[in-house]
Coordinates of C-alpha atoms in Angstrom, one line a residue:
X246 CA 121.0 249.8 105.3
X247 CA 123.4 246.9 105.0
X248 CA 125.3 245.3 107.8
X249 CA 129.0 244.5 107.8
X250 CA 130.3 241.2 109.2
X251 CA 133.8 242.7 109.6
X252 CA 135.1 242.0 113.1
X253 CA 135.8 244.9 115.4
X254 CA 137.1 245.6 119.0
X255 CA 139.6 242.9 118.6
X256 CA 137.0 240.1 118.3
X257 CA 137.8 237.0 116.3
X258 CA 136.0 236.7 112.9
X259 CA 132.8 234.8 112.9
X260 CA 133.2 231.4 111.2
X261 CA 131.8 231.2 107.7
X262 CA 129.5 228.4 108.7
X263 CA 127.9 230.6 111.3
X264 CA 127.5 233.5 109.0
X265 CA 125.7 231.1 106.7
X266 CA 123.6 230.0 109.6
X267 CA 122.5 233.7 110.2
X268 CA 121.8 234.2 106.5
X269 CA 120.2 231.1 105.1
X270 CA 119.7 228.1 107.4
X271 CA 117.1 229.7 109.7
X272 CA 114.9 231.0 106.9
X273 CA 115.2 227.9 104.8
X274 CA 114.2 225.7 107.8
X275 CA 111.4 228.1 108.8
X276 CA 109.9 228.2 105.3
X277 CA 110.2 224.4 105.1
X278 CA 108.5 224.2 108.4
X279 CA 105.7 226.5 107.2
X280 CA 105.2 224.4 104.1
X281 CA 104.9 221.2 106.1
X282 CA 102.7 222.7 108.9
X283 CA 100.6 224.6 106.3
X284 CA 100.2 221.4 104.3
X285 CA 98.8 219.6 107.4
X286 CA 96.6 222.6 108.2
X287 CA 95.2 222.7 104.6
X288 CA 93.4 219.4 105.2
X289 CA 91.1 220.9 107.9
X290 CA 87.5 221.6 107.1
X291 CA 85.6 224.8 106.6
X292 CA 84.1 226.8 109.4
X293 CA 81.4 229.4 109.2
X294 CA 83.7 232.5 109.0
X295 CA 85.2 230.9 105.8
X296 CA 82.1 229.5 104.3
X297 CA 80.2 232.8 104.6
X298 CA 83.0 234.6 102.7
X299 CA 83.4 231.8 100.2
X300 CA 79.8 232.4 99.1
X301 CA 81.0 235.7 97.6
X302 CA 83.7 234.1 95.5
X303 CA 83.3 234.0 91.7
X304 CA 81.6 237.5 91.4
X305 CA 82.5 240.0 88.7
X306 CA 85.6 242.0 89.5
X307 CA 83.9 245.3 90.2
X308 CA 81.6 243.7 92.7
X309 CA 84.5 243.4 95.1
X310 CA 84.8 247.2 95.3
X311 CA 81.4 247.5 97.0
X312 CA 79.3 245.8 99.6
X313 CA 79.4 242.0 99.2
X314 CA 76.0 240.5 98.4
X315 CA 76.0 237.5 100.8
X316 CA 76.2 237.0 104.6
X317 CA 77.0 240.6 105.5
X318 CA 80.7 239.9 104.6
X319 CA 83.4 242.5 104.0
X320 CA 87.0 242.3 103.0
X321 CA 89.5 244.4 101.1
X322 CA 88.8 244.3 97.4
X323 CA 92.1 243.0 96.1
X324 CA 92.2 240.4 98.9
X325 CA 88.8 239.2 97.7
X326 CA 90.1 239.1 94.1
X327 CA 93.1 237.0 95.2
X328 CA 91.0 234.6 97.2
X329 CA 88.3 234.2 94.5
X330 CA 91.0 233.6 91.9
X331 CA 92.7 230.9 94.0
X332 CA 89.3 229.2 94.5
X333 CA 88.6 229.3 90.8
X334 CA 92.0 227.9 89.9
X335 CA 91.5 225.1 92.4
X336 CA 88.3 224.1 90.8
X337 CA 86.3 224.7 94.0
X338 CA 88.4 222.3 96.0
X339 CA 88.9 223.7 99.6
X340 CA 92.2 221.9 100.2
X341 CA 93.6 222.9 96.8
X342 CA 92.6 226.5 97.5
X343 CA 94.4 226.4 100.8
X344 CA 97.5 225.0 99.2
X345 CA 97.5 227.7 96.6
X346 CA 97.3 230.4 99.3
X347 CA 100.1 228.7 101.2
X348 CA 102.3 228.7 98.1
X349 CA 101.5 232.4 97.6
X350 CA 102.6 233.2 101.2
X351 CA 105.7 231.1 100.9
X352 CA 106.6 232.9 97.7
X353 CA 106.2 236.3 99.4
X354 CA 108.3 235.3 102.4
X355 CA 111.0 233.8 100.1
X356 CA 111.1 236.9 97.9
X357 CA 111.6 239.2 100.9
X358 CA 114.2 236.7 102.3
X359 CA 116.2 236.7 99.1
X360 CA 116.3 240.5 99.1
X361 CA 117.4 240.5 102.7
X362 CA 120.2 238.0 102.0
X363 CA 121.4 240.3 99.2
X364 CA 121.4 243.3 101.5
X365 CA 122.9 241.2 104.4
X366 CA 120.0 242.3 106.6
X367 CA 120.1 239.5 109.2
X368 CA 117.4 241.2 111.3
X369 CA 114.8 241.0 108.6
X370 CA 115.8 237.4 107.9
X371 CA 115.4 236.4 111.5
X372 CA 112.1 238.3 111.7
X373 CA 110.7 236.4 108.7
X374 CA 111.8 233.1 110.2
X375 CA 110.2 234.0 113.6
X376 CA 106.9 234.9 111.9
X377 CA 106.8 231.8 109.7
X378 CA 106.9 229.3 112.5
X379 CA 104.2 230.8 114.6
X380 CA 100.8 229.1 114.9
X381 CA 99.0 232.3 113.7
X382 CA 101.1 232.4 110.5
X383 CA 100.4 228.8 109.8
X384 CA 96.6 229.2 110.3
X385 CA 96.1 232.4 108.4
X386 CA 98.3 231.5 105.5
X387 CA 95.7 228.8 104.5
X388 CA 92.5 230.3 105.8
X389 CA 89.9 231.4 103.3
X390 CA 89.8 234.9 104.7
X391 CA 91.7 238.1 104.2
X392 CA 93.7 237.9 107.4
X393 CA 96.8 236.4 105.9
X394 CA 97.2 239.5 103.7
X395 CA 97.3 241.7 106.9
X396 CA 100.6 240.2 108.0
X397 CA 102.1 240.1 104.5
X398 CA 101.1 243.7 103.7
X399 CA 102.7 245.0 107.0
X400 CA 105.9 243.0 106.3
X401 CA 106.2 244.2 102.7
X402 CA 105.7 247.9 103.6
X403 CA 108.1 247.8 106.6
X404 CA 111.0 246.3 104.6
X405 CA 110.4 248.6 101.7
X406 CA 110.6 251.6 104.0
X407 CA 113.7 250.1 105.6
X408 CA 115.5 249.4 102.4
X409 CA 114.4 252.2 100.0
X410 CA 114.5 255.5 101.9
X411 CA 115.4 257.4 98.8
X412 CA 112.6 255.8 96.7
X413 CA 109.7 257.5 98.5
X414 CA 107.4 257.6 95.5
X415 CA 107.8 253.8 94.9
X416 CA 107.3 252.9 98.6
X417 CA 104.2 255.0 98.9
X418 CA 102.8 253.6 95.6
X419 CA 103.3 250.2 97.2
X420 CA 101.4 251.4 100.3
X421 CA 98.5 252.5 98.0
X422 CA 98.3 249.1 96.4
X423 CA 98.6 247.3 99.8
X424 CA 95.7 249.4 101.1
X425 CA 93.4 247.3 98.8
X426 CA 94.7 244.1 100.4
X427 CA 94.6 245.2 104.0
X428 CA 92.4 247.6 105.9
X429 CA 94.9 248.0 108.8
X430 CA 97.9 248.8 106.6
X431 CA 97.0 252.5 106.8
X432 CA 97.9 252.5 110.5
X433 CA 101.3 250.9 109.8
X434 CA 102.0 253.3 106.9
X435 CA 101.1 256.4 109.0
X436 CA 103.0 255.5 112.1
X437 CA 106.1 254.1 110.4
X438 CA 106.5 257.0 107.9
X439 CA 106.0 259.6 110.6
X440 CA 108.6 257.8 112.8
X441 CA 111.0 257.9 109.9
X442 CA 110.3 261.6 109.2
X443 CA 111.0 262.5 112.9
X444 CA 113.9 260.3 113.7
X445 CA 115.5 259.2 110.4
X446 CA 115.1 261.5 107.4
X447 CA 116.4 265.0 107.2
X448 CA 116.1 268.0 104.9
X449 CA 114.4 267.7 101.5
X450 CA 114.1 264.0 101.9
X451 CA 111.9 264.4 105.0
X452 CA 109.7 266.9 103.3
X453 CA 109.3 264.7 100.3
X454 CA 108.1 261.8 102.5
X455 CA 105.8 264.1 104.4
X456 CA 104.2 265.4 101.2
X457 CA 103.7 261.8 100.0
X458 CA 102.2 260.7 103.3
X459 CA 99.7 263.6 103.2
X460 CA 98.8 262.6 99.6
X461 CA 98.4 259.0 100.6
X462 CA 96.3 259.9 103.6
X463 CA 93.9 262.0 101.6
X464 CA 93.7 259.3 99.0
X465 CA 93.0 256.7 101.6
X466 CA 90.3 258.8 103.2
X467 CA 88.6 259.2 99.8
X468 CA 88.7 255.4 99.3
X469 CA 87.3 255.0 102.8
X470 CA 84.3 257.3 102.1
X471 CA 83.7 255.9 98.7
X472 CA 84.6 252.2 99.0
X473 CA 85.7 250.9 102.4
X474 CA 83.0 252.4 104.6
X475 CA 80.1 251.3 102.4
X476 CA 81.6 247.9 102.2
X477 CA 82.0 247.4 105.9
X478 CA 78.8 249.3 107.0
X479 CA 76.7 246.1 107.5
X480 CA 79.4 244.4 109.6
X481 CA 79.8 247.5 111.8
X482 CA 76.0 247.9 112.2
X483 CA 75.0 244.3 112.5
X484 CA 77.7 243.0 114.7
X485 CA 78.6 245.8 117.1
X486 CA 80.2 243.7 119.9
X487 CA 83.7 244.2 118.5
X488 CA 83.4 248.0 118.8
X489 CA 81.5 248.2 122.1
X490 CA 83.1 249.5 125.2
X491 CA 82.1 250.5 128.7
X492 CA 82.1 254.1 129.9
X493 CA 85.7 255.2 130.4
X494 CA 85.0 255.8 134.1
X495 CA 84.4 252.0 134.5
X496 CA 87.8 251.3 133.1
X497 CA 89.4 253.9 135.3
X498 CA 87.8 252.3 138.4
X499 CA 88.7 248.7 137.3
X500 CA 91.7 248.6 134.8
X501 CA 91.4 244.8 134.7
X502 CA 88.3 245.3 132.5
X503 CA 90.6 246.9 129.9
X504 CA 93.1 244.1 130.1
X505 CA 90.4 241.5 129.5
X506 CA 89.1 243.4 126.5
X507 CA 92.6 243.5 125.0
X508 CA 93.6 240.0 126.0
X509 CA 94.0 239.0 122.3
X510 CA 96.5 241.8 121.7
X511 CA 98.3 241.2 125.0
X512 CA 98.7 237.5 124.6
X513 CA 99.4 237.8 120.9
X514 CA 102.5 239.9 121.7
X515 CA 103.5 238.0 124.8
X516 CA 106.2 236.2 123.0
X517 CA 108.1 239.5 122.8
X518 CA 108.4 239.6 126.5
X519 CA 109.5 236.0 126.6
X520 CA 112.2 236.5 124.0
X521 CA 113.4 239.7 125.6
X522 CA 113.8 237.7 128.9
X523 CA 115.7 235.0 127.0
X524 CA 117.8 237.7 125.4
X525 CA 118.7 239.1 128.8
X526 CA 119.7 235.7 130.1
X527 CA 121.7 235.0 126.9
X528 CA 123.5 238.4 127.2
X529 CA 124.4 237.7 130.8
X530 CA 125.7 234.3 130.0
X531 CA 127.8 235.5 127.0
X532 CA 129.1 238.5 129.0
X533 CA 130.5 236.1 131.5
X534 CA 132.3 234.1 128.8
X535 CA 133.6 236.8 126.4
X536 CA 135.7 239.9 126.6
X537 CA 133.4 242.9 126.0
X538 CA 134.2 246.5 126.6
X539 CA 131.7 248.7 128.5
X540 CA 131.3 250.9 125.4
X541 CA 129.8 248.0 123.5
X542 CA 126.9 247.9 126.0
X543 CA 126.2 251.6 125.7
X544 CA 122.4 252.1 125.2
X545 CA 121.7 254.0 122.1
X546 CA 119.5 257.1 122.2
X547 CA 115.8 256.5 121.7
X548 CA 116.0 258.1 118.3
X549 CA 118.6 255.6 116.9
X550 CA 117.5 253.1 114.2
X551 CA 117.9 250.2 116.7
X552 CA 114.8 251.5 118.6
X553 CA 112.7 252.0 115.5
X554 CA 110.6 248.7 115.9
X555 CA 110.0 249.6 119.6
X556 CA 108.8 253.1 118.7
X557 CA 106.5 251.9 116.0
X558 CA 105.1 249.1 118.1
X559 CA 104.4 251.4 121.0
X560 CA 102.8 254.0 118.8
X561 CA 100.6 251.4 117.0
X562 CA 99.4 249.9 120.3
X563 CA 98.5 253.3 121.6
X564 CA 96.7 254.2 118.4
X565 CA 94.7 251.0 118.4
X566 CA 93.5 251.7 121.9
X567 CA 92.5 255.3 121.0
X568 CA 90.6 254.1 117.9
X569 CA 88.8 251.5 119.9
X570 CA 87.9 254.0 122.6
X571 CA 86.5 256.1 119.8
X572 CA 84.6 253.0 118.5
X573 CA 86.5 253.2 115.2
X574 CA 88.5 249.9 115.4
X575 CA 87.2 246.5 116.5
X576 CA 88.9 244.6 119.3
X577 CA 87.5 241.1 119.6
X578 CA 90.1 238.5 118.3
X579 CA 93.8 238.2 117.5
X580 CA 92.9 238.6 113.8
X581 CA 92.7 242.4 114.4
X582 CA 96.3 242.5 115.4
X583 CA 98.0 240.4 112.8
X584 CA 99.6 243.5 111.3
X585 CA 101.7 243.8 114.5
X586 CA 103.4 240.4 114.0
X587 CA 106.2 241.6 111.7
X588 CA 106.9 244.6 113.9
X589 CA 107.1 242.5 117.0
X590 CA 109.4 240.1 115.2
X591 CA 111.7 242.9 114.0
X592 CA 111.8 244.3 117.6
X593 CA 113.1 240.9 118.9
X594 CA 115.4 240.4 116.0
X595 CA 117.0 243.8 116.5
X596 CA 117.9 243.0 120.0
X597 CA 119.1 239.4 119.3
X598 CA 121.2 240.3 116.3
X599 CA 122.8 243.3 118.0
X600 CA 123.7 241.3 121.2
X601 CA 125.1 238.3 119.4
X602 CA 127.1 240.2 116.9
X603 CA 128.5 242.4 119.6
X604 CA 129.9 239.4 121.3
X605 CA 131.1 237.7 118.1
X606 CA 130.4 234.5 119.9
X607 CA 129.4 231.3 117.9
X608 CA 127.6 230.0 121.0
X609 CA 125.6 233.2 121.2
X610 CA 124.4 232.8 117.6
X611 CA 123.4 229.2 118.0
X612 CA 121.6 230.1 121.3
X613 CA 119.8 233.0 119.8
X614 CA 118.5 231.0 116.9
X615 CA 117.5 228.2 119.2
X616 CA 115.6 230.4 121.6
X617 CA 113.8 232.3 118.9
X618 CA 112.7 229.6 116.6
X619 CA 112.5 226.2 118.4
X620 CA 109.8 226.9 121.1
X621 CA 107.4 228.5 118.6
X622 CA 107.9 225.8 116.0
X623 CA 107.5 223.1 118.7
X624 CA 104.2 224.6 119.8
X625 CA 103.0 224.9 116.2
X626 CA 103.9 221.4 115.3
X627 CA 102.3 220.0 118.4
X628 CA 99.1 221.8 117.6
X629 CA 99.0 220.5 114.0
X630 CA 100.0 217.0 114.9
X631 CA 97.4 216.7 117.6
X632 CA 94.7 218.5 115.6
X633 CA 94.5 221.3 118.2
X634 CA 94.4 223.7 115.3
X635 CA 91.1 222.2 114.0
X636 CA 88.5 224.8 114.5
X637 CA 85.4 222.7 113.7
X638 CA 85.4 219.1 112.4
X639 CA 82.8 219.9 109.8
X640 CA 84.1 217.2 107.4
X641 CA 83.4 214.6 110.1
X642 CA 79.9 216.0 110.7
X643 CA 79.2 216.1 107.0
X644 CA 80.4 212.5 106.5
X645 CA 78.0 211.5 109.4
X646 CA 75.1 213.2 107.6
X647 CA 75.9 211.3 104.4
X648 CA 75.9 208.0 106.3
X649 CA 72.3 208.7 107.2
X650 CA 70.8 209.2 103.7
X651 CA 67.2 208.7 104.9
X652 CA 67.3 211.3 107.7
X653 CA 66.1 214.9 107.2
X654 CA 69.0 217.3 107.9
X655 CA 68.2 220.2 110.1
X656 CA 71.3 222.5 110.0
X657 CA 71.7 225.0 112.8
X658 CA 72.3 228.6 111.9
X659 CA 76.1 228.6 112.1
X660 CA 76.4 225.3 110.3
X661 CA 74.1 226.1 107.4
X662 CA 76.6 228.2 105.3
X663 CA 79.2 225.4 105.6
X664 CA 76.7 222.7 104.7
X665 CA 75.7 224.7 101.7
X666 CA 79.3 225.0 100.6
X667 CA 79.9 221.3 100.9
X668 CA 76.7 220.3 99.2
X669 CA 77.5 222.6 96.2
X670 CA 80.6 220.6 95.2
X671 CA 79.4 217.1 96.1
X672 CA 77.6 215.0 93.6
X673 CA 76.7 212.5 96.4
X674 CA 75.2 215.2 98.6
X675 CA 72.6 214.5 101.3
X676 CA 69.2 214.5 99.6
X677 CA 67.0 215.7 102.4
X678 CA 68.1 219.1 103.7
X679 CA 65.1 220.8 105.2
X680 CA 66.3 224.3 105.6
X681 CA 67.9 226.8 103.2
X682 CA 68.3 230.1 105.0
X683 CA 68.4 233.3 103.1
X684 CA 71.9 234.6 102.7
X685 CA 71.5 238.1 101.2
X686 CA 73.2 240.9 103.0
X687 CA 70.9 243.4 104.7
X688 CA 70.4 245.2 108.0
X689 CA 69.9 243.0 111.0
X690 CA 66.3 242.4 112.1
X691 CA 65.3 243.2 115.6
X692 CA 64.6 240.3 118.0
X693 CA 60.9 241.0 117.9
X694 CA 60.8 240.9 114.1
X695 CA 62.7 237.6 114.1
X696 CA 60.2 236.0 116.5
X697 CA 57.4 237.2 114.3
X698 CA 59.0 235.7 111.2
X699 CA 59.6 232.4 112.9
X700 CA 55.8 232.2 113.6
X701 CA 55.0 232.5 109.9
X702 CA 55.6 230.1 107.1
X703 CA 55.8 232.5 104.2
X704 CA 58.8 234.7 105.4
X705 CA 62.4 233.6 104.7
X706 CA 64.7 233.4 107.7
X707 CA 68.1 234.9 107.1
X708 CA 71.3 233.2 108.3
X709 CA 72.7 236.3 109.9
X710 CA 70.0 236.4 112.6
X711 CA 72.2 233.9 114.6
X712 CA 73.6 237.1 116.1
X713 CA 70.1 238.0 117.4
X714 CA 68.9 234.4 118.2
X715 CA 71.8 233.2 120.4
X716 CA 70.2 234.2 123.7
X717 CA 68.3 232.2 126.3
X718 CA 65.2 234.1 125.6
X719 CA 65.0 233.7 121.8
X720 CA 67.0 230.6 120.7
X721 CA 64.4 228.1 121.9
X722 CA 61.9 229.6 119.4
X723 CA 64.3 229.1 116.6
X724 CA 65.1 225.4 117.6
X725 CA 61.3 224.8 117.8
X726 CA 60.9 226.3 114.3
X727 CA 63.8 224.3 112.9
X728 CA 62.7 220.9 114.2
X729 CA 59.2 221.7 112.9
X730 CA 60.7 221.9 109.4
X731 CA 61.1 218.1 109.4
X732 CA 57.3 217.9 109.3
X733 CA 57.2 214.7 111.4
X734 CA 59.7 212.7 109.4
X735 CA 60.5 209.4 111.1
X736 CA 64.2 210.4 111.5
X737 CA 65.8 213.8 111.3
X738 CA 69.2 215.1 112.4
X739 CA 69.8 218.4 114.2
X740 CA 73.4 219.3 113.1
X741 CA 75.2 222.2 114.8
X742 CA 78.6 223.8 115.2
X743 CA 79.9 226.0 118.1
X744 CA 77.0 224.7 120.0
X745 CA 76.5 225.8 123.6
X746 CA 75.9 222.7 125.8
X747 CA 73.4 224.7 127.8
X748 CA 71.0 224.5 124.9
X749 CA 70.9 220.7 124.8
X750 CA 67.6 220.7 126.8
X751 CA 66.2 223.1 124.3
X752 CA 66.6 220.5 121.5
X753 CA 65.2 217.8 123.7
X754 CA 62.2 219.9 124.7
X755 CA 61.4 220.9 121.1
X756 CA 61.5 217.3 120.0
X757 CA 59.4 216.1 123.0
X758 CA 56.7 218.6 122.1
X759 CA 56.1 216.7 118.9
X760 CA 56.1 213.3 120.6
X761 CA 59.7 212.6 119.4
X762 CA 62.9 211.7 121.0
X763 CA 66.2 213.5 120.6
X764 CA 69.5 211.8 121.5
X765 CA 73.1 212.8 120.8
X766 CA 74.3 210.8 117.8
X767 CA 77.6 212.4 116.8
X768 CA 80.2 214.6 118.5
X769 CA 83.6 215.8 117.4
X770 CA 85.7 218.9 117.8
X771 CA 83.4 221.9 117.7
X772 CA 80.5 220.0 116.2
X773 CA 77.5 218.0 117.4
X774 CA 74.5 216.2 116.0
X775 CA 71.2 215.0 117.6
X776 CA 69.2 212.2 116.1
X777 CA 65.5 213.0 116.4
X778 CA 63.2 210.0 116.0
X779 CA 59.4 210.2 115.7
X780 CA 56.8 207.5 115.7
X781 CA 55.8 206.8 112.1
X782 CA 52.1 207.2 112.8
X783 CA 52.6 210.7 114.3
X784 CA 52.7 213.3 111.5
X785 CA 52.9 217.0 112.2
X786 CA 50.7 219.5 110.5
X787 CA 52.7 221.7 108.1
X788 CA 51.1 224.8 109.6
X789 CA 52.1 224.0 113.2
X790 CA 53.3 227.0 115.0
X791 CA 56.2 227.4 117.5
X792 CA 55.5 226.9 121.2
X793 CA 54.2 229.8 123.2
X794 CA 56.4 232.0 125.4
X795 CA 55.8 229.9 128.6
X796 CA 56.9 226.7 126.9
X797 CA 60.0 228.4 125.5
X798 CA 61.0 229.8 128.9
X799 CA 60.7 226.4 130.5
X800 CA 63.1 225.0 127.9
X801 CA 65.6 227.8 128.1
X802 CA 68.8 227.0 130.1
X803 CA 69.2 228.7 133.4

């Protein structure tokens, strides 16, 4: 599927410098931009989604092909192997691990780009450049999670299917390997191959692809039953919000509820509409300044290759909605839709390349590259430069704790795994951390059980109960228990991330019960710390129990 740059319809040849601009300049600049922005992003601190998965690094290889032992985490097995290997190569350094992951992503992008240059596939080149400069690509290329592999797996399979139609066995073998890096790749493989069978392949070739797709699907289902489903069972059971939905009748009566639920997917793909609008404006401008015959603007039939990205995108969006309605696919953040980024970029690239090459206008090429790359790159750079991409300033919070060596550290539920990760690699760690929550993976306790455990001193509290505790009825009991772990120390620090300001009175009330005072001592992006000071003569009995229900209700925010 190569593209010729030979002029046609009497148009003048495109200058060599502009052909070079299509082929090399955008992708080189985009990858350089990704390297710079990713380097800045690599300096950010851990947050709980990363630190809970990080606890599972360094395990024996076979352990990644089953349920992970800590924090109810789940990730594709080969993605975990890659992340754990990078962490080991970096010697446990968070920043060095991020830089290694960034280098891996840059190498994959560059490898695909080199192949695209050799095949003169300008659409793939532009699509790679578009993906590389987006805020999501910069973030997930360096995040210590599996999500960066979702985008790369989708891109690798799509270009393999695009370039190697007569190497069905090789392409489907690649799909099988990628299935151990990405859970969502199965959706891309199924939809893209079926689209190619219906609209692109004919005769024995189509039957060969169909047979391989059936074999792949059966193999994936076997892996799902034996590996993927057991590995994700606790995440599905313990954190059901991502799968929950209202009765279908509620969505029929109020379709806005469905839009709110899918806002991550809608806004994540909103750039497509923007670029299509820019494309329309560009086409109108170029049409008024160049000689174009009506035949050049003839819309191709829906089955033509030019519409392939649109067909695949529409089918995947519809499939995700159906799977969510069946409670088989989570819809909660943009991370669940990263596999759509390469498809959306290819969709826009197809339109832009077709329009600009039809006009043979140097101005059209420059405008297309400007409209597609500069706005996204500008937003990304602004976010990185102004630290808007920082999720939680946990390094700042940790440094504050170290500046108070005599204080007892009381980490809130969501901060505890991150604090544990920092302490593990710091020879000058804080010496007085009062709480070490249990981190083993297991089914979620009911709220009543959690309250009973908080009232006892001989039962470990598991970190994953944050999901149960973060409610106005239960969280005060946990705060009361946590502050009690200081056992009347003159100074303690309640350190929290992703803290709801409505719970500030809960902290103050729990401290006041013990004759202590709680005041905000540190605040930064996504983190907060309260200094709790108690009179030296007032010591709490180790066996003191949490406050009764009436006291907790009075402290709960309204």
